[in-house]
Amino acid sequence: MSLRRLLVVARKEFCHITRDLRLLFLVTVAPGFLLVTLSYVFALDVGQVDIAVRDLDRTALSRDLVSHITADGDFDVVAWLHQEESVERLLTHRVADIVLVVPRGFSETALSGEPAQIQCIVDGVDALGASQSLGFLESRVRAFVASMARSRAGLGAESLTAVAALEIRERAWYNKGLKSLISMVPGLMAVILCMPALAFALALAREKEMGSFESLIVTPVRGVEYLIGKLLAYEVGGVVSSVLALLVATIWFQVPLRGTVLDFLLLTADYMLASTGISLVVASLVHNQQTAMFLILMIFFVPSFFLAGLLRPVSEEPIARAVAYALPSTHFISISRALFLKGLGLSALRTPALALLGIGLACQVVSLVLFDKKLA
């Protein structure tokens, strides 16, 4: 074995990797990206929980209870409610994750030896997050009971028993049983409806790989006509596939569709515009199907599970949050769950809908610029 020849081959391969940015990404950046993304599988803890408080008792004990729950910063009081109608508005628009209701006479009941109760109304759209938030809340209530019991131990056994009788009455909106399937199926719409975007990227890459793309360049067809024509076919095909997905969700899995079918189809078309737009950009940068498939999986499938709010709420960490909201799946998961479980319409969902439209149009412009450069 010649060490000189070995080093020459190694040098040649190193030059090849550094000159090909796509290959350089796959060799150097991709493993770290996957490590960061897949690490979220083992970090499913809920971060900060936003709560709204309706304190009907307004006593020192009720205020102490709220202060104890929010002392460590994991629970943040975003609103103090004075009207019952505000509860639905806060949960519908995801201002609060939990509404904590302290009933009238809470302090008097607790200190008289009778069982005292508080009500907890939780947004059941995200079943996993709601269950974990309720568990955290219950642990803090138990800690409050223990601290009050210690502070009142000198007052006698009756006071100790009374404080220990504090209970939480849980109530989940939009998903009464907090069934994970009811929450997961609408969220998975964002993942399975990426398939048309994947097929679109593979079709464009295949034309380059097989050589048929070069023959199209010499035809009178303009770049914008070529790209929009192909995009339209996959856009329509994606909307058709969403109808089948809708039937599976509502008939097979018995997930209620509380919104309208028309709103679902319009917002799905919006999502298709964004996802196929990203596919256009990817296909403009690669020359083979394997690389196109890998990049689409990296952009859509893996982040959709771990960054976009499907399995856990979107991270509050600035960089992770910015990456999440740059993904179309983050916005469509929110749209799909709101349509299916909350029955919201286009006006209530205009923010994520406009975000998808912006992503789609921006990607169309970028792809056209890249396409023109290819023709040059």
mmCIF file of C-alpha atoms in Angstrom:
data_model
loop_
_atom_site.group_PDB
_atom_site.id
_atom_site.type_symbol
_atom_site.label_atom_id
_atom_site.label_comp_id
_atom_site.label_asym_id
_atom_site.label_seq_id
_atom_site.Cartn_x
_atom_site.Cartn_y
_atom_site.Cartn_z
ATOM 1 C CA MET A 1 0.000 0.000 0.000
ATOM 2 C CA SER A 2 1.347 3.381 -1.015
ATOM 3 C CA LEU A 3 0.855 6.140 1.529
ATOM 4 C CA ARG A 4 1.422 8.720 -1.196
ATOM 5 C CA ARG A 5 -1.414 7.368 -3.387
ATOM 6 C CA LEU A 6 -3.656 7.097 -0.334
ATOM 7 C CA LEU A 7 -3.086 10.758 0.518
ATOM 8 C CA VAL A 8 -3.668 11.813 -3.091
ATOM 9 C CA VAL A 9 -7.060 10.048 -3.112
ATOM 10 C CA ALA A 10 -7.962 11.560 0.249
ATOM 11 C CA ARG A 11 -6.992 15.030 -1.000
ATOM 12 C CA LYS A 12 -9.064 14.585 -4.164
ATOM 13 C CA GLU A 13 -12.142 13.541 -2.170
ATOM 14 C CA PHE A 14 -11.678 16.395 0.265
ATOM 15 C CA CYS A 15 -11.561 18.887 -2.629
ATOM 16 C CA HIS A 16 -14.697 17.304 -4.092
ATOM 17 C CA ILE A 17 -16.571 17.672 -0.797
ATOM 18 C CA THR A 18 -15.537 21.284 -0.235
ATOM 19 C CA ARG A 19 -16.401 22.332 -3.790
ATOM 20 C CA ASP A 20 -19.924 20.816 -3.714
ATOM 21 C CA LEU A 21 -21.942 22.802 -1.178
ATOM 22 C CA ARG A 22 -24.722 20.212 -1.111
ATOM 23 C CA LEU A 23 -22.295 17.409 -0.364
ATOM 24 C CA LEU A 24 -20.525 19.585 2.189
ATOM 25 C CA PHE A 25 -23.860 20.154 3.930
ATOM 26 C CA LEU A 26 -24.676 16.447 3.999
ATOM 27 C CA VAL A 27 -21.245 15.539 5.363
ATOM 28 C CA THR A 28 -20.750 18.318 7.919
ATOM 29 C CA VAL A 29 -23.929 20.204 8.825
ATOM 30 C CA ALA A 30 -26.615 17.530 8.477
ATOM 31 C CA PRO A 31 -25.499 15.306 11.411
ATOM 32 C CA GLY A 32 -25.500 18.263 13.812
ATOM 33 C CA PHE A 33 -28.880 19.420 12.527
ATOM 34 C CA LEU A 34 -30.331 15.959 13.047
ATOM 35 C CA LEU A 35 -28.834 15.759 16.524
ATOM 36 C CA VAL A 36 -30.460 19.039 17.549
ATOM 37 C CA THR A 37 -33.794 18.053 16.028
ATOM 38 C CA LEU A 38 -33.945 14.488 17.301
ATOM 39 C CA SER A 39 -32.916 15.618 20.775
ATOM 40 C CA TYR A 40 -36.399 17.042 21.146
ATOM 41 C CA VAL A 41 -37.690 13.460 21.220
ATOM 42 C CA PHE A 42 -36.196 13.117 24.672
ATOM 43 C CA ALA A 43 -37.225 16.590 25.854
ATOM 44 C CA LEU A 44 -41.015 16.531 25.764
ATOM 45 C CA ASP A 45 -41.476 18.531 28.952
ATOM 46 C CA VAL A 46 -43.871 21.430 28.719
ATOM 47 C CA GLY A 47 -42.171 24.807 29.134
ATOM 48 C CA GLN A 48 -43.908 27.886 30.451
ATOM 49 C CA VAL A 49 -47.677 27.492 30.870
ATOM 50 C CA ASP A 50 -49.846 30.583 30.439
ATOM 51 C CA ILE A 51 -52.770 30.661 32.867
ATOM 52 C CA ALA A 52 -55.693 32.990 33.404
ATOM 53 C CA VAL A 53 -57.125 33.326 36.906
ATOM 54 C CA ARG A 54 -60.711 34.011 37.893
ATOM 55 C CA ASP A 55 -60.592 34.590 41.632
ATOM 56 C CA LEU A 56 -64.162 34.800 42.890
ATOM 57 C CA ASP A 57 -63.069 34.398 46.512
ATOM 58 C CA ARG A 58 -60.562 37.288 46.667
ATOM 59 C CA THR A 59 -59.125 36.341 50.034
ATOM 60 C CA ALA A 60 -55.611 36.050 51.376
ATOM 61 C CA LEU A 61 -55.721 32.244 50.996
ATOM 62 C CA SER A 62 -56.769 32.384 47.331
ATOM 63 C CA ARG A 63 -54.051 34.925 46.584
ATOM 64 C CA ASP A 64 -51.490 32.755 48.379
ATOM 65 C CA LEU A 65 -52.558 29.784 46.258
ATOM 66 C CA VAL A 66 -52.017 31.677 42.971
ATOM 67 C CA SER A 67 -48.704 33.082 44.211
ATOM 68 C CA HIS A 68 -47.470 29.608 45.138
ATOM 69 C CA ILE A 69 -48.433 28.140 41.755
ATOM 70 C CA THR A 70 -46.628 30.892 39.826
ATOM 71 C CA ALA A 71 -43.643 31.312 42.156
ATOM 72 C CA ASP A 72 -41.107 29.373 40.047
ATOM 73 C CA GLY A 73 -42.034 31.042 36.735
ATOM 74 C CA ASP A 74 -43.237 27.872 34.994
ATOM 75 C CA PHE A 75 -46.814 29.161 35.292
ATOM 76 C CA ASP A 76 -47.344 32.734 34.121
ATOM 77 C CA VAL A 77 -50.576 34.624 34.829
ATOM 78 C CA VAL A 78 -51.532 36.327 31.552
ATOM 79 C CA ALA A 79 -54.959 37.590 32.635
ATOM 80 C CA TRP A 80 -57.190 38.126 35.646
ATOM 81 C CA LEU A 81 -60.776 37.447 34.638
ATOM 82 C CA HIS A 82 -63.890 39.175 35.917
ATOM 83 C CA GLN A 83 -66.435 37.723 33.474
ATOM 84 C CA GLU A 84 -67.202 34.129 32.575
ATOM 85 C CA GLU A 85 -67.457 34.973 28.867
ATOM 86 C CA SER A 86 -63.735 35.783 28.771
ATOM 87 C CA VAL A 87 -62.824 32.130 29.383
ATOM 88 C CA GLU A 88 -63.879 30.958 25.922
ATOM 89 C CA ARG A 89 -62.155 33.891 24.209
ATOM 90 C CA LEU A 90 -58.832 33.211 25.933
ATOM 91 C CA LEU A 91 -58.864 29.494 25.150
ATOM 92 C CA THR A 92 -60.125 29.904 21.594
ATOM 93 C CA HIS A 93 -57.384 32.361 20.669
ATOM 94 C CA ARG A 94 -54.737 30.461 22.678
ATOM 95 C CA VAL A 95 -54.001 33.415 24.931
ATOM 96 C CA ALA A 96 -54.058 31.054 27.914
ATOM 97 C CA ASP A 97 -53.452 27.327 28.212
ATOM 98 C CA ILE A 98 -55.321 26.949 31.503
ATOM 99 C CA VAL A 99 -58.038 28.936 33.249
ATOM 100 C CA LEU A 100 -57.944 28.571 37.032
ATOM 101 C CA VAL A 101 -61.219 29.358 38.812
ATOM 102 C CA VAL A 102 -61.254 29.884 42.584
ATOM 103 C CA PRO A 103 -64.927 29.752 43.690
ATOM 104 C CA ARG A 104 -66.602 32.012 46.213
ATOM 105 C CA GLY A 105 -66.258 30.809 49.757
ATOM 106 C CA PHE A 106 -63.052 28.915 48.981
ATOM 107 C CA SER A 107 -61.135 30.222 51.993
ATOM 108 C CA GLU A 108 -64.064 29.838 54.383
ATOM 109 C CA THR A 109 -64.668 26.264 53.268
ATOM 110 C CA ALA A 110 -61.002 25.306 53.481
ATOM 111 C CA LEU A 111 -60.560 26.675 56.977
ATOM 112 C CA SER A 112 -63.828 25.220 58.285
ATOM 113 C CA GLY A 113 -62.819 21.608 57.785
ATOM 114 C CA GLU A 114 -64.918 21.020 54.641
ATOM 115 C CA PRO A 115 -63.349 19.863 51.334
ATOM 116 C CA ALA A 116 -62.369 22.951 49.303
ATOM 117 C CA GLN A 117 -62.258 22.781 45.517
ATOM 118 C CA ILE A 118 -60.828 24.815 42.661
ATOM 119 C CA GLN A 119 -61.726 24.444 38.988
ATOM 120 C CA CYS A 120 -59.179 24.047 36.213
ATOM 121 C CA ILE A 121 -60.342 24.559 32.595
ATOM 122 C CA VAL A 122 -57.721 23.397 30.097
ATOM 123 C CA ASP A 123 -57.402 23.707 26.325
ATOM 124 C CA GLY A 124 -57.637 20.072 25.204
ATOM 125 C CA VAL A 125 -56.563 20.694 21.596
ATOM 126 C CA ASP A 126 -53.014 19.655 22.500
ATOM 127 C CA ALA A 127 -53.821 16.571 24.590
ATOM 128 C CA LEU A 128 -50.222 15.744 25.541
ATOM 129 C CA GLY A 129 -49.381 19.286 26.581
ATOM 130 C CA ALA A 130 -52.666 19.650 28.466
ATOM 131 C CA SER A 131 -52.086 16.435 30.416
ATOM 132 C CA GLN A 132 -48.572 17.478 31.377
ATOM 133 C CA SER A 133 -49.717 20.976 32.354
ATOM 134 C CA LEU A 134 -52.430 19.519 34.566
ATOM 135 C CA GLY A 135 -49.891 17.220 36.198
ATOM 136 C CA PHE A 136 -47.586 20.170 36.934
ATOM 137 C CA LEU A 137 -50.488 22.177 38.323
ATOM 138 C CA GLU A 138 -51.565 19.328 40.588
ATOM 139 C CA SER A 139 -48.022 18.936 41.919
ATOM 140 C CA ARG A 140 -47.916 22.631 42.826
ATOM 141 C CA VAL A 141 -51.289 22.444 44.543
ATOM 142 C CA ARG A 142 -50.061 19.486 46.586
ATOM 143 C CA ALA A 143 -46.942 21.460 47.481
ATOM 144 C CA PHE A 144 -49.149 24.383 48.551
ATOM 145 C CA VAL A 145 -51.237 22.068 50.720
ATOM 146 C CA ALA A 146 -48.094 20.669 52.336
ATOM 147 C CA SER A 147 -46.653 24.127 53.015
ATOM 148 C CA MET A 148 -49.938 25.341 54.516
ATOM 149 C CA ALA A 149 -50.195 22.207 56.618
ATOM 150 C CA ARG A 150 -46.731 22.814 58.032
ATOM 151 C CA SER A 151 -47.454 26.464 58.775
ATOM 152 C CA ARG A 152 -50.750 25.588 60.498
ATOM 153 C CA ALA A 153 -49.557 22.488 62.302
ATOM 154 C CA GLY A 154 -49.584 24.367 65.587
ATOM 155 C CA LEU A 155 -53.258 25.235 65.203
ATOM 156 C CA GLY A 156 -54.414 21.663 65.734
ATOM 157 C CA ALA A 157 -55.341 18.589 63.728
ATOM 158 C CA GLU A 158 -58.601 20.123 62.458
ATOM 159 C CA SER A 159 -56.835 22.889 60.542
ATOM 160 C CA LEU A 160 -54.301 20.431 59.189
ATOM 161 C CA THR A 161 -57.084 18.224 57.818
ATOM 162 C CA ALA A 162 -58.951 21.171 56.348
ATOM 163 C CA VAL A 163 -55.996 22.424 54.368
ATOM 164 C CA ALA A 164 -55.268 18.913 53.097
ATOM 165 C CA ALA A 165 -58.784 18.711 51.630
ATOM 166 C CA LEU A 166 -57.998 21.026 48.699
ATOM 167 C CA GLU A 167 -58.940 19.401 45.382
ATOM 168 C CA ILE A 168 -58.783 20.281 41.680
ATOM 169 C CA ARG A 169 -61.831 19.746 39.483
ATOM 170 C CA GLU A 170 -60.555 19.392 35.913
ATOM 171 C CA ARG A 171 -62.474 20.249 32.771
ATOM 172 C CA ALA A 172 -61.061 19.978 29.239
ATOM 173 C CA TRP A 173 -62.529 22.030 26.408
ATOM 174 C CA TYR A 174 -62.579 20.898 22.749
ATOM 175 C CA ASN A 175 -61.320 17.394 23.703
ATOM 176 C CA LYS A 176 -63.173 16.266 26.825
ATOM 177 C CA GLY A 177 -61.300 13.044 27.450
ATOM 178 C CA LEU A 178 -57.911 14.536 26.474
ATOM 179 C CA LYS A 179 -57.613 11.729 23.935
ATOM 180 C CA SER A 180 -54.290 11.976 22.155
ATOM 181 C CA LEU A 181 -55.763 10.571 18.929
ATOM 182 C CA ILE A 182 -58.291 13.405 18.653
ATOM 183 C CA SER A 183 -55.452 15.902 19.011
ATOM 184 C CA MET A 184 -52.879 14.042 16.913
ATOM 185 C CA VAL A 185 -54.912 13.319 13.755
ATOM 186 C CA PRO A 186 -55.573 16.989 12.827
ATOM 187 C CA GLY A 187 -51.958 17.832 13.591
ATOM 188 C CA LEU A 188 -50.694 15.004 11.397
ATOM 189 C CA MET A 189 -52.464 16.608 8.438
ATOM 190 C CA ALA A 190 -49.446 18.891 8.099
ATOM 191 C CA VAL A 191 -47.125 15.887 7.845
ATOM 192 C CA ILE A 192 -49.063 13.676 5.435
ATOM 193 C CA LEU A 193 -49.956 16.594 3.152
ATOM 194 C CA CYS A 194 -46.226 17.163 2.573
ATOM 195 C CA MET A 195 -46.266 14.188 0.216
ATOM 196 C CA PRO A 196 -47.353 16.247 -2.846
ATOM 197 C CA ALA A 197 -44.475 18.657 -2.140
ATOM 198 C CA LEU A 198 -42.061 15.712 -1.961
ATOM 199 C CA ALA A 199 -43.390 14.295 -5.229
ATOM 200 C CA PHE A 200 -43.075 17.732 -6.829
ATOM 201 C CA ALA A 201 -39.417 18.080 -5.818
ATOM 202 C CA LEU A 202 -38.643 14.555 -7.025
ATOM 203 C CA ALA A 203 -40.330 15.204 -10.379
ATOM 204 C CA LEU A 204 -38.270 18.348 -10.991
ATOM 205 C CA ALA A 205 -35.053 16.656 -9.876
ATOM 206 C CA ARG A 206 -35.788 13.627 -12.057
ATOM 207 C CA GLU A 207 -36.048 15.820 -15.164
ATOM 208 C CA LYS A 208 -32.582 17.196 -14.463
ATOM 209 C CA GLU A 209 -31.189 13.766 -13.652
ATOM 210 C CA MET A 210 -32.614 12.112 -16.787
ATOM 211 C CA GLY A 211 -31.670 14.982 -19.116
ATOM 212 C CA SER A 212 -35.205 15.924 -20.159
ATOM 213 C CA PHE A 213 -34.890 19.311 -18.441
ATOM 214 C CA GLU A 214 -32.273 20.470 -20.956
ATOM 215 C CA SER A 215 -34.624 19.749 -23.858
ATOM 216 C CA LEU A 216 -37.271 21.977 -22.281
ATOM 217 C CA ILE A 217 -34.891 24.936 -22.166
ATOM 218 C CA VAL A 218 -34.744 25.220 -25.947
ATOM 219 C CA THR A 219 -38.554 25.265 -26.301
ATOM 220 C CA PRO A 220 -40.557 28.537 -26.430
ATOM 221 C CA VAL A 221 -41.968 27.798 -22.938
ATOM 222 C CA ARG A 222 -40.889 30.497 -20.503
ATOM 223 C CA GLY A 223 -39.535 29.765 -17.067
ATOM 224 C CA VAL A 224 -42.529 31.199 -15.229
ATOM 225 C CA GLU A 225 -44.873 29.160 -17.425
ATOM 226 C CA TYR A 226 -42.942 25.996 -16.847
ATOM 227 C CA LEU A 227 -42.757 26.347 -13.079
ATOM 228 C CA ILE A 228 -46.305 27.580 -12.433
ATOM 229 C CA GLY A 229 -47.745 24.964 -14.796
ATOM 230 C CA LYS A 230 -46.064 22.131 -12.936
ATOM 231 C CA LEU A 231 -46.893 23.702 -9.567
ATOM 232 C CA LEU A 232 -50.578 23.982 -10.470
ATOM 233 C CA ALA A 233 -50.819 20.270 -11.202
ATOM 234 C CA TYR A 234 -49.361 19.317 -7.820
ATOM 235 C CA GLU A 235 -51.401 21.980 -6.054
ATOM 236 C CA VAL A 236 -54.643 20.524 -7.404
ATOM 237 C CA GLY A 237 -53.475 16.984 -6.685
ATOM 238 C CA GLY A 238 -52.641 17.974 -3.102
ATOM 239 C CA VAL A 239 -56.080 19.477 -2.500
ATOM 240 C CA VAL A 240 -57.690 16.306 -3.873
ATOM 241 C CA SER A 241 -55.577 14.191 -1.538
ATOM 242 C CA SER A 242 -56.660 16.392 1.385
ATOM 243 C CA VAL A 243 -60.279 15.392 0.733
ATOM 244 C CA LEU A 244 -59.343 11.740 1.191
ATOM 245 C CA ALA A 245 -57.393 12.631 4.341
ATOM 246 C CA LEU A 246 -60.418 14.533 5.641
ATOM 247 C CA LEU A 247 -62.654 11.491 5.119
ATOM 248 C CA VAL A 248 -60.179 9.234 6.927
ATOM 249 C CA ALA A 249 -59.987 11.646 9.878
ATOM 250 C CA THR A 250 -63.739 12.129 10.270
ATOM 251 C CA ILE A 251 -65.030 8.646 9.367
ATOM 252 C CA TRP A 252 -62.270 6.245 10.395
ATOM 253 C CA PHE A 253 -60.875 8.097 13.425
ATOM 254 C CA GLN A 254 -64.146 9.856 14.345
ATOM 255 C CA VAL A 255 -62.453 13.240 14.738
ATOM 256 C CA PRO A 256 -65.093 15.991 14.706
ATOM 257 C CA LEU A 257 -64.817 18.680 12.030
ATOM 258 C CA ARG A 258 -66.348 21.706 13.746
ATOM 259 C CA GLY A 259 -65.249 24.123 11.022
ATOM 260 C CA THR A 260 -66.462 24.103 7.408
ATOM 261 C CA VAL A 261 -65.161 21.908 4.614
ATOM 262 C CA LEU A 262 -64.727 24.961 2.370
ATOM 263 C CA ASP A 263 -62.456 26.675 4.914
ATOM 264 C CA PHE A 264 -60.439 23.476 5.233
ATOM 265 C CA LEU A 265 -59.933 23.193 1.460
ATOM 266 C CA LEU A 266 -59.017 26.879 1.058
ATOM 267 C CA LEU A 267 -56.472 26.773 3.874
ATOM 268 C CA THR A 268 -55.108 23.460 2.590
ATOM 269 C CA ALA A 269 -54.527 25.086 -0.808
ATOM 270 C CA ASP A 270 -52.699 27.886 1.037
ATOM 271 C CA TYR A 271 -50.515 25.289 2.754
ATOM 272 C CA MET A 272 -49.866 23.544 -0.567
ATOM 273 C CA LEU A 273 -48.692 26.843 -2.045
ATOM 274 C CA ALA A 274 -46.134 27.216 0.738
ATOM 275 C CA SER A 275 -44.926 23.605 0.722
ATOM 276 C CA THR A 276 -44.637 23.302 -3.065
ATOM 277 C CA GLY A 277 -42.900 26.684 -3.109
ATOM 278 C CA ILE A 278 -40.194 25.314 -0.834
ATOM 279 C CA SER A 279 -39.989 22.247 -3.081
ATOM 280 C CA LEU A 280 -39.366 24.549 -6.046
ATOM 281 C CA VAL A 281 -36.444 26.179 -4.272
ATOM 282 C CA VAL A 282 -35.005 22.787 -3.269
ATOM 283 C CA ALA A 283 -35.366 21.411 -6.801
ATOM 284 C CA SER A 284 -33.625 24.486 -8.203
ATOM 285 C CA LEU A 285 -30.581 23.796 -6.029
ATOM 286 C CA VAL A 286 -30.152 20.030 -6.497
ATOM 287 C CA HIS A 287 -29.573 17.784 -9.491
ATOM 288 C CA ASN A 288 -30.631 14.333 -8.294
ATOM 289 C CA GLN A 289 -33.610 12.758 -6.608
ATOM 290 C CA GLN A 290 -31.779 11.378 -3.583
ATOM 291 C CA THR A 291 -30.583 14.789 -2.457
ATOM 292 C CA ALA A 292 -34.004 16.305 -3.130
ATOM 293 C CA MET A 293 -35.698 13.625 -1.023
ATOM 294 C CA PHE A 294 -33.237 14.079 1.825
ATOM 295 C CA LEU A 295 -33.689 17.858 1.915
ATOM 296 C CA ILE A 296 -37.480 17.618 1.806
ATOM 297 C CA LEU A 297 -37.430 15.145 4.693
ATOM 298 C CA MET A 298 -35.118 17.470 6.623
ATOM 299 C CA ILE A 299 -37.361 20.497 6.010
ATOM 300 C CA PHE A 300 -40.809 18.968 6.420
ATOM 301 C CA PHE A 301 -41.017 15.610 8.159
ATOM 302 C CA VAL A 302 -38.465 15.701 10.985
ATOM 303 C CA PRO A 303 -39.115 19.324 12.106
ATOM 304 C CA SER A 304 -42.885 18.808 11.838
ATOM 305 C CA PHE A 305 -42.735 16.212 14.598
ATOM 306 C CA PHE A 306 -40.329 17.896 16.960
ATOM 307 C CA LEU A 307 -40.299 21.649 16.284
ATOM 308 C CA ALA A 308 -43.657 22.630 14.804
ATOM 309 C CA GLY A 309 -45.907 21.929 17.791
ATOM 310 C CA LEU A 310 -47.166 18.454 16.889
ATOM 311 C CA LEU A 311 -45.819 16.517 19.882
ATOM 312 C CA ARG A 312 -45.051 19.434 22.172
ATOM 313 C CA PRO A 313 -45.734 23.187 22.172
ATOM 314 C CA VAL A 314 -43.470 25.386 20.085
ATOM 315 C CA SER A 315 -40.333 26.161 22.054
ATOM 316 C CA GLU A 316 -39.980 29.523 23.772
ATOM 317 C CA GLU A 317 -36.229 29.559 23.000
ATOM 318 C CA PRO A 318 -35.748 32.368 20.418
ATOM 319 C CA ILE A 319 -33.755 30.432 17.803
ATOM 320 C CA ALA A 320 -35.940 27.311 17.959
ATOM 321 C CA ARG A 321 -39.066 29.485 17.836
ATOM 322 C CA ALA A 322 -37.794 31.387 14.787
ATOM 323 C CA VAL A 323 -37.015 28.126 12.975
ATOM 324 C CA ALA A 324 -40.436 26.731 13.886
ATOM 325 C CA TYR A 325 -42.365 29.701 12.508
ATOM 326 C CA ALA A 326 -40.334 29.609 9.295
ATOM 327 C CA LEU A 327 -41.804 26.147 8.643
ATOM 328 C CA PRO A 328 -45.184 25.863 6.883
ATOM 329 C CA SER A 329 -46.103 22.857 9.026
ATOM 330 C CA THR A 330 -46.079 24.974 12.219
ATOM 331 C CA HIS A 331 -48.791 27.236 10.856
ATOM 332 C CA PHE A 332 -50.866 24.433 9.335
ATOM 333 C CA ILE A 333 -50.822 22.348 12.531
ATOM 334 C CA SER A 334 -52.347 25.336 14.317
ATOM 335 C CA ILE A 335 -54.858 25.837 11.486
ATOM 336 C CA SER A 336 -55.899 22.188 11.267
ATOM 337 C CA ARG A 337 -56.427 21.741 15.013
ATOM 338 C CA ALA A 338 -58.373 25.002 15.225
ATOM 339 C CA LEU A 339 -60.599 24.005 12.300
ATOM 340 C CA PHE A 340 -61.294 20.477 13.506
ATOM 341 C CA LEU A 341 -61.588 20.968 17.252
ATOM 342 C CA LYS A 342 -62.450 24.635 17.819
ATOM 343 C CA GLY A 343 -64.515 25.325 14.718
ATOM 344 C CA LEU A 344 -62.715 28.583 13.907
ATOM 345 C CA GLY A 345 -63.144 30.242 10.524
ATOM 346 C CA LEU A 346 -60.987 32.176 8.083
ATOM 347 C CA SER A 347 -61.175 35.456 9.993
ATOM 348 C CA ALA A 348 -59.869 33.887 13.207
ATOM 349 C CA LEU A 349 -57.098 32.040 11.336
ATOM 350 C CA ARG A 350 -55.924 34.923 9.173
ATOM 351 C CA THR A 351 -52.526 35.217 10.908
ATOM 352 C CA PRO A 352 -51.249 31.672 10.141
ATOM 353 C CA ALA A 353 -52.986 31.781 6.747
ATOM 354 C CA LEU A 354 -51.156 34.990 5.780
ATOM 355 C CA ALA A 355 -47.900 33.495 7.044
ATOM 356 C CA LEU A 356 -48.347 30.511 4.703
ATOM 357 C CA LEU A 357 -49.227 32.819 1.820
ATOM 358 C CA GLY A 358 -46.102 34.894 2.489
ATOM 359 C CA ILE A 359 -43.871 31.808 2.587
ATOM 360 C CA GLY A 360 -45.383 30.527 -0.644
ATOM 361 C CA LEU A 361 -45.036 33.782 -2.591
ATOM 362 C CA ALA A 362 -41.495 34.390 -1.346
ATOM 363 C CA CYS A 363 -40.439 30.896 -2.417
ATOM 364 C CA GLN A 364 -42.029 31.389 -5.849
ATOM 365 C CA VAL A 365 -39.973 34.551 -6.395
ATOM 366 C CA VAL A 366 -36.751 32.875 -5.239
ATOM 367 C CA SER A 367 -37.357 29.835 -7.447
ATOM 368 C CA LEU A 368 -37.989 32.018 -10.499
ATOM 369 C CA VAL A 369 -34.721 33.892 -9.909
ATOM 370 C CA LEU A 370 -32.822 30.619 -9.539
ATOM 371 C CA PHE A 371 -34.527 29.209 -12.612
ATOM 372 C CA ASP A 372 -33.536 32.203 -14.745
ATOM 373 C CA LYS A 373 -29.958 31.727 -13.642
ATOM 374 C CA LYS A 374 -30.121 28.121 -14.792
ATOM 375 C CA LEU A 375 -31.304 29.254 -18.223
ATOM 376 C CA ALA A 376 -28.446 31.716 -18.434
#
